[in-house]
């Protein structure tokens, strides 16, 4: 619901809100420019002193105004010509002509009404309302995604564009909310729904003394007003002893007898007056030039937010299959909630959805994060939860566990279907967590949880049969996995290692497919990738892709992977049979969490065997010569020392700071874990400098490395888990 | 039949004299190029003692800004009700106001003075920028001023 609100408000209003934000950003520099052109005002001097000086310099003075920018403007006559000048309060003399700059006036009018009068003002108010809606819904969604308001400023995860959207959103949200709210307030004042404190009617005419007028500097009432408090001072008609001084200050307005110098009347503008002044200053930055610049910078993010939001939406559309006949949450009998990282679980959900709809059910399918507080007519819920990485919640379920505690346990029962990969030690760990949480919260169980290993269509069909029995109706689930669109990649070079130590390994380099500009613009070109991302290869004879870490980035102009030949491995065997000129079908899968963090802090890279691939990619890209330390483990330096020659070059041109190797079949027969323990002091020092650790390799090696690092870090009171939580310990394990 | 004719005769008797007692007056004002947002102009009459009598036209639709028309506000004590049906848009810099209003005969050649107050956002307030006897003899006499109004005349 919230997401839909955010999405539609965003898509509909993006261009108009961006226009409002950009025009506002242009205007935001005006207060800072004005400030530079404004003579300093002493905050202790009084209006009597100021008026005395101006009246001495310009006897024909009509009115003195203090503008919201802080400028003091005097209106008087030069002979018969009316003049408005910015005056220096210290001298009372004009320093420049006062005339609202045409460009600023034009821009202001465009910003607030598009030159369309009241209709334009209503349109911009609607734009501000859309902005407010977007900020509030966006913040709430983000809090859910991060797992609560307290984690609101935690590390943003996810693909680059989404991270950009989150990071910019968090930066700008406060300013955008302020600008939108104050804009609505000002519009309400303009249309008379809210008072600005000015009285609608003048006070009853005062009885004036009529005696000889005092010099303006001697008016007692004006001696009590400090210059920053002044808004307007209007002089009486010259030679009319019955006329009065009228004064507007920050708190109200009144009139002063020119003979006695005393107040004749004063109307307090009250809270409404003060509120209006503040809201005006907060919206325009007038008198608060630094705030103006901050708000302007925040407004500049709006178009970027619009574009990145649209891209996130488009990507979601492409990874999340369209669900036909999706009923609303409030009138569905069956609720399917999906926790999916890459989109595969959604395709299973769609198969189930379609089968249930064909059986006459009204089905509502949504992300786990969209768990609603109530499903009034639901009879059952099915939670389809994948596990991301090492037991983490998948992208569409990050806030689910927290949400479960916020809603009441439903009366209908729930079934859990867990998706995972048995190769990972924490197989279906997240689904287990969900099951525990639901049980604790008092949810009833529809049927036992079943686990689906590596997207097995057979497992899924068997579960469907079981569900059918519970529902008392046949349920035939035939799942066709949907793969991302693959493209042909042609091998241009291969370098072989490790045959002598029974570990045949090849570095394979493929040419990038040529994408036309049109294809790239329409998102059908070969996607951008960087070292550490994954390439999915679909082998002949199996519909399931195998993933390999990329050892090159798009800007290297090639796609490089490092593959060892597994006994009986279907895909690795096919890859090892490739000769230059041969092609494979492949697609890119982003892996944004496995990447060196930005900045200049050192990076400790630890790999064994083919795990060195993505790390070599990071080193190759390290032209800025940031501190990078590589620990590499192999069997025999004569045989499987992958990237041997490249690493030598990179050491020389400082892309690599230090290389430490361990070989298990020669000499002392060491593993990288040994080297890590030996280098304990140096590693603690690097980590003290804020170093990030990146580990890539087999599961056993990664566990051994973590254990060794735990020992290394213990004396300084750190643990790998702590570093992980800070995003300083990344693993890519297979 | 007869009552209907009688009713018609009665209403005609009432309306025709009323119409006969008012006359269309055209106000024409050309503004200077002061270079700001639309100006508000109040056209109103005061009697020989300077007391407010009636507003005949108001250019500018937002009552919130009328306080900048200082003399109108002070003399009429904020006669918002008297503006019904005689309010139009503000006049842009360099623009022309040309509007015809019905003015009762009893207000013309009665010793009244026509005032024009003018103001625009961020610009000078010009209360009673123009004052002139509101007489039929003054019709088509062009007035100039040193404020917003480059030239003004009315005809009747």
CSV table of N, CA and C in Angstrom, one decimal, chain A residues 222-282:
chain,number,residue,atom,x,y,z
A,222,UNK,N,9.7,54.9,19.4
A,222,UNK,CA,10.6,54.3,18.5
A,222,UNK,C,11.9,54.0,19.2
A,223,UNK,N,12.2,54.7,20.3
A,223,UNK,CA,13.5,54.4,21.0
A,223,UNK,C,13.5,53.1,21.6
A,224,UNK,N,12.3,52.5,21.8
A,224,UNK,CA,12.2,51.2,22.4
A,224,UNK,C,12.2,50.0,21.4
A,225,UNK,N,12.3,50.4,20.1
A,225,UNK,CA,12.3,49.3,19.1
A,225,UNK,C,13.7,49.1,18.5
A,226,UNK,N,14.2,47.9,18.6
A,226,UNK,CA,15.5,47.6,18.0
A,226,UNK,C,15.3,47.4,16.5
A,227,UNK,N,16.4,47.8,15.7
A,227,UNK,CA,16.2,47.7,14.2
A,227,UNK,C,15.8,46.4,13.7
A,228,UNK,N,16.4,45.2,14.2
A,228,UNK,CA,15.9,43.9,13.7
A,228,UNK,C,14.4,43.7,13.9
A,229,UNK,N,13.8,44.4,14.9
A,229,UNK,CA,12.4,44.2,15.1
A,229,UNK,C,11.5,45.0,14.2
A,230,UNK,N,12.1,45.9,13.4
A,230,UNK,CA,11.3,46.8,12.6
A,230,UNK,C,10.8,46.0,11.3
A,231,UNK,N,9.6,46.3,10.9
A,231,UNK,CA,9.1,45.8,9.6
A,231,UNK,C,8.9,47.0,8.7
A,232,UNK,N,8.0,47.9,9.2
A,232,UNK,CA,7.7,49.1,8.4
A,232,UNK,C,7.5,50.3,9.3
A,233,UNK,N,8.0,51.5,8.9
A,233,UNK,CA,7.7,52.7,9.6
A,233,UNK,C,7.2,53.7,8.5
A,234,UNK,N,6.0,54.1,8.7
A,234,UNK,CA,5.4,55.1,7.7
A,234,UNK,C,5.3,56.5,8.4
A,235,UNK,N,5.9,57.5,7.7
A,235,UNK,CA,5.9,58.8,8.2
A,235,UNK,C,4.5,59.5,8.0
A,236,UNK,N,4.2,60.5,8.8
A,236,UNK,CA,2.9,61.2,8.6
A,236,UNK,C,3.0,62.1,7.4
A,237,UNK,N,1.9,62.5,6.8
A,237,UNK,CA,1.9,63.5,5.7
A,237,UNK,C,2.6,64.7,6.3
A,238,UNK,N,3.5,65.3,5.5
A,238,UNK,CA,4.2,66.4,6.0
A,238,UNK,C,3.3,67.6,6.1
A,239,UNK,N,3.3,68.3,7.2
A,239,UNK,CA,2.5,69.5,7.5
A,239,UNK,C,1.1,69.2,8.0
A,240,UNK,N,0.8,67.9,8.2
A,240,UNK,CA,-0.5,67.5,8.7
A,240,UNK,C,-0.4,67.1,10.2
A,241,UNK,N,-0.6,68.0,11.1
A,241,UNK,CA,-0.4,67.7,12.5
A,241,UNK,C,-1.3,66.6,13.1
A,242,UNK,N,-2.4,66.3,12.3
A,242,UNK,CA,-3.4,65.3,12.8
A,242,UNK,C,-3.0,63.9,12.4
A,243,UNK,N,-2.0,63.8,11.5
A,243,UNK,CA,-1.6,62.5,11.0
A,243,UNK,C,-0.6,61.9,12.0
A,244,UNK,N,-0.3,60.6,11.8
A,244,UNK,CA,0.4,59.8,12.8
A,244,UNK,C,1.5,59.0,12.1
A,245,UNK,N,2.5,58.6,12.9
A,245,UNK,CA,3.5,57.6,12.5
A,245,UNK,C,2.8,56.2,12.6
A,246,UNK,N,2.8,55.4,11.5
A,246,UNK,CA,2.4,54.0,11.7
A,246,UNK,C,3.6,53.1,11.6
A,247,UNK,N,3.6,52.1,12.5
A,247,UNK,CA,4.7,51.2,12.7
A,247,UNK,C,4.3,49.8,12.6
A,248,UNK,N,5.0,48.9,11.9
A,248,UNK,CA,4.8,47.5,12.0
A,248,UNK,C,6.1,46.9,12.5
A,249,UNK,N,6.0,46.1,13.6
A,249,UNK,CA,7.2,45.4,14.1
A,249,UNK,C,7.0,43.9,14.0
A,250,UNK,N,8.0,43.2,14.5
A,250,UNK,CA,8.0,41.8,14.5
A,250,UNK,C,6.8,41.2,15.2
A,251,UNK,N,6.2,42.0,16.2
A,251,UNK,CA,5.2,41.5,17.0
A,251,UNK,C,3.8,42.1,16.7
A,252,UNK,N,3.7,43.2,16.0
A,252,UNK,CA,2.4,43.8,15.8
A,252,UNK,C,2.5,45.1,15.1
A,253,UNK,N,1.4,45.9,15.1
A,253,UNK,CA,1.4,47.2,14.5
A,253,UNK,C,0.6,48.2,15.3
A,254,UNK,N,1.0,49.5,15.1
A,254,UNK,CA,0.3,50.5,15.9
A,254,UNK,C,0.7,51.9,15.3
A,255,UNK,N,0.2,52.9,16.0
A,255,UNK,CA,0.5,54.3,15.6
A,255,UNK,C,1.1,55.1,16.7
A,256,UNK,N,1.9,56.1,16.3
A,256,UNK,CA,2.6,56.9,17.3
A,256,UNK,C,2.3,58.4,17.1
A,257,UNK,N,2.0,59.1,18.2
A,257,UNK,CA,1.7,60.5,18.1
A,257,UNK,C,3.0,61.3,17.8
A,258,UNK,N,2.9,62.1,16.7
A,258,UNK,CA,4.2,62.8,16.3
A,258,UNK,C,4.5,63.9,17.3
A,259,UNK,N,3.6,64.4,18.1
A,259,UNK,CA,3.9,65.4,19.1
A,259,UNK,C,4.4,64.9,20.4
A,260,UNK,N,3.8,63.8,20.9
A,260,UNK,CA,4.1,63.2,22.2
A,260,UNK,C,5.2,62.1,22.1
A,261,UNK,N,5.3,61.5,20.9
A,261,UNK,CA,6.2,60.4,20.8
A,261,UNK,C,5.7,59.1,21.5
A,262,UNK,N,4.4,59.1,21.9
A,262,UNK,CA,3.9,57.9,22.6
A,262,UNK,C,3.0,57.1,21.7
A,263,UNK,N,2.9,55.8,22.0
A,263,UNK,CA,2.0,54.9,21.3
A,263,UNK,C,0.6,55.4,21.4
A,264,UNK,N,-0.2,55.5,20.3
A,264,UNK,CA,-1.6,55.8,20.4
A,264,UNK,C,-2.4,54.5,20.5
A,265,UNK,N,-1.9,53.5,19.8
A,265,UNK,CA,-2.5,52.2,19.8
A,265,UNK,C,-1.5,51.2,19.3
A,266,UNK,N,-1.8,49.9,19.7
A,266,UNK,CA,-0.9,48.9,19.2
A,266,UNK,C,-1.7,47.6,19.2
A,267,UNK,N,-1.6,46.9,18.0
A,267,UNK,CA,-2.3,45.6,17.9
A,267,UNK,C,-1.2,44.5,17.8
A,268,UNK,N,-1.3,43.6,18.7
A,268,UNK,CA,-0.4,42.4,18.7
A,268,UNK,C,-0.8,41.5,17.6
A,269,UNK,N,0.2,41.0,16.8
A,269,UNK,CA,-0.2,40.1,15.8
A,269,UNK,C,-0.2,38.6,16.3
A,270,UNK,N,0.1,38.5,17.5
A,270,UNK,CA,-0.1,37.2,18.2
A,270,UNK,C,0.8,36.1,17.6
A,271,UNK,N,0.4,34.9,17.9
A,271,UNK,CA,1.1,33.7,17.5
A,271,UNK,C,1.1,33.5,16.0
A,272,UNK,N,-0.1,33.9,15.4
A,272,UNK,CA,-0.2,33.7,13.9
A,272,UNK,C,0.8,34.6,13.2
A,273,UNK,N,1.1,35.8,13.7
A,273,UNK,CA,2.0,36.7,13.1
A,273,UNK,C,3.4,36.1,13.2
A,274,UNK,N,3.8,35.7,14.4
A,274,UNK,CA,5.1,35.1,14.6
A,274,UNK,C,5.3,33.9,13.7
A,275,UNK,N,4.3,33.0,13.7
A,275,UNK,CA,4.4,31.8,12.9
A,275,UNK,C,4.6,32.1,11.5
A,276,UNK,N,3.8,33.1,11.0
A,276,UNK,CA,3.9,33.4,9.6
A,276,UNK,C,5.4,33.9,9.2
A,277,UNK,N,5.9,34.7,10.1
A,277,UNK,CA,7.3,35.2,9.8
A,277,UNK,C,8.3,34.1,9.8
A,278,UNK,N,8.1,33.2,10.7
A,278,UNK,CA,9.1,32.0,10.8
A,278,UNK,C,8.9,31.1,9.6
A,279,UNK,N,7.7,30.8,9.2
A,279,UNK,CA,7.4,29.9,8.1
A,279,UNK,C,8.0,30.6,6.8
A,280,UNK,N,7.7,31.9,6.7
A,280,UNK,CA,8.2,32.6,5.5
A,280,UNK,C,9.7,32.5,5.4
A,281,UNK,N,10.4,32.7,6.6
A,281,UNK,CA,11.9,32.7,6.6
A,281,UNK,C,12.4,31.3,6.3
A,282,UNK,N,11.7,30.3,6.9
A,282,UNK,CA,12.1,28.9,6.7
A,282,UNK,C,11.9,28.4,5.2
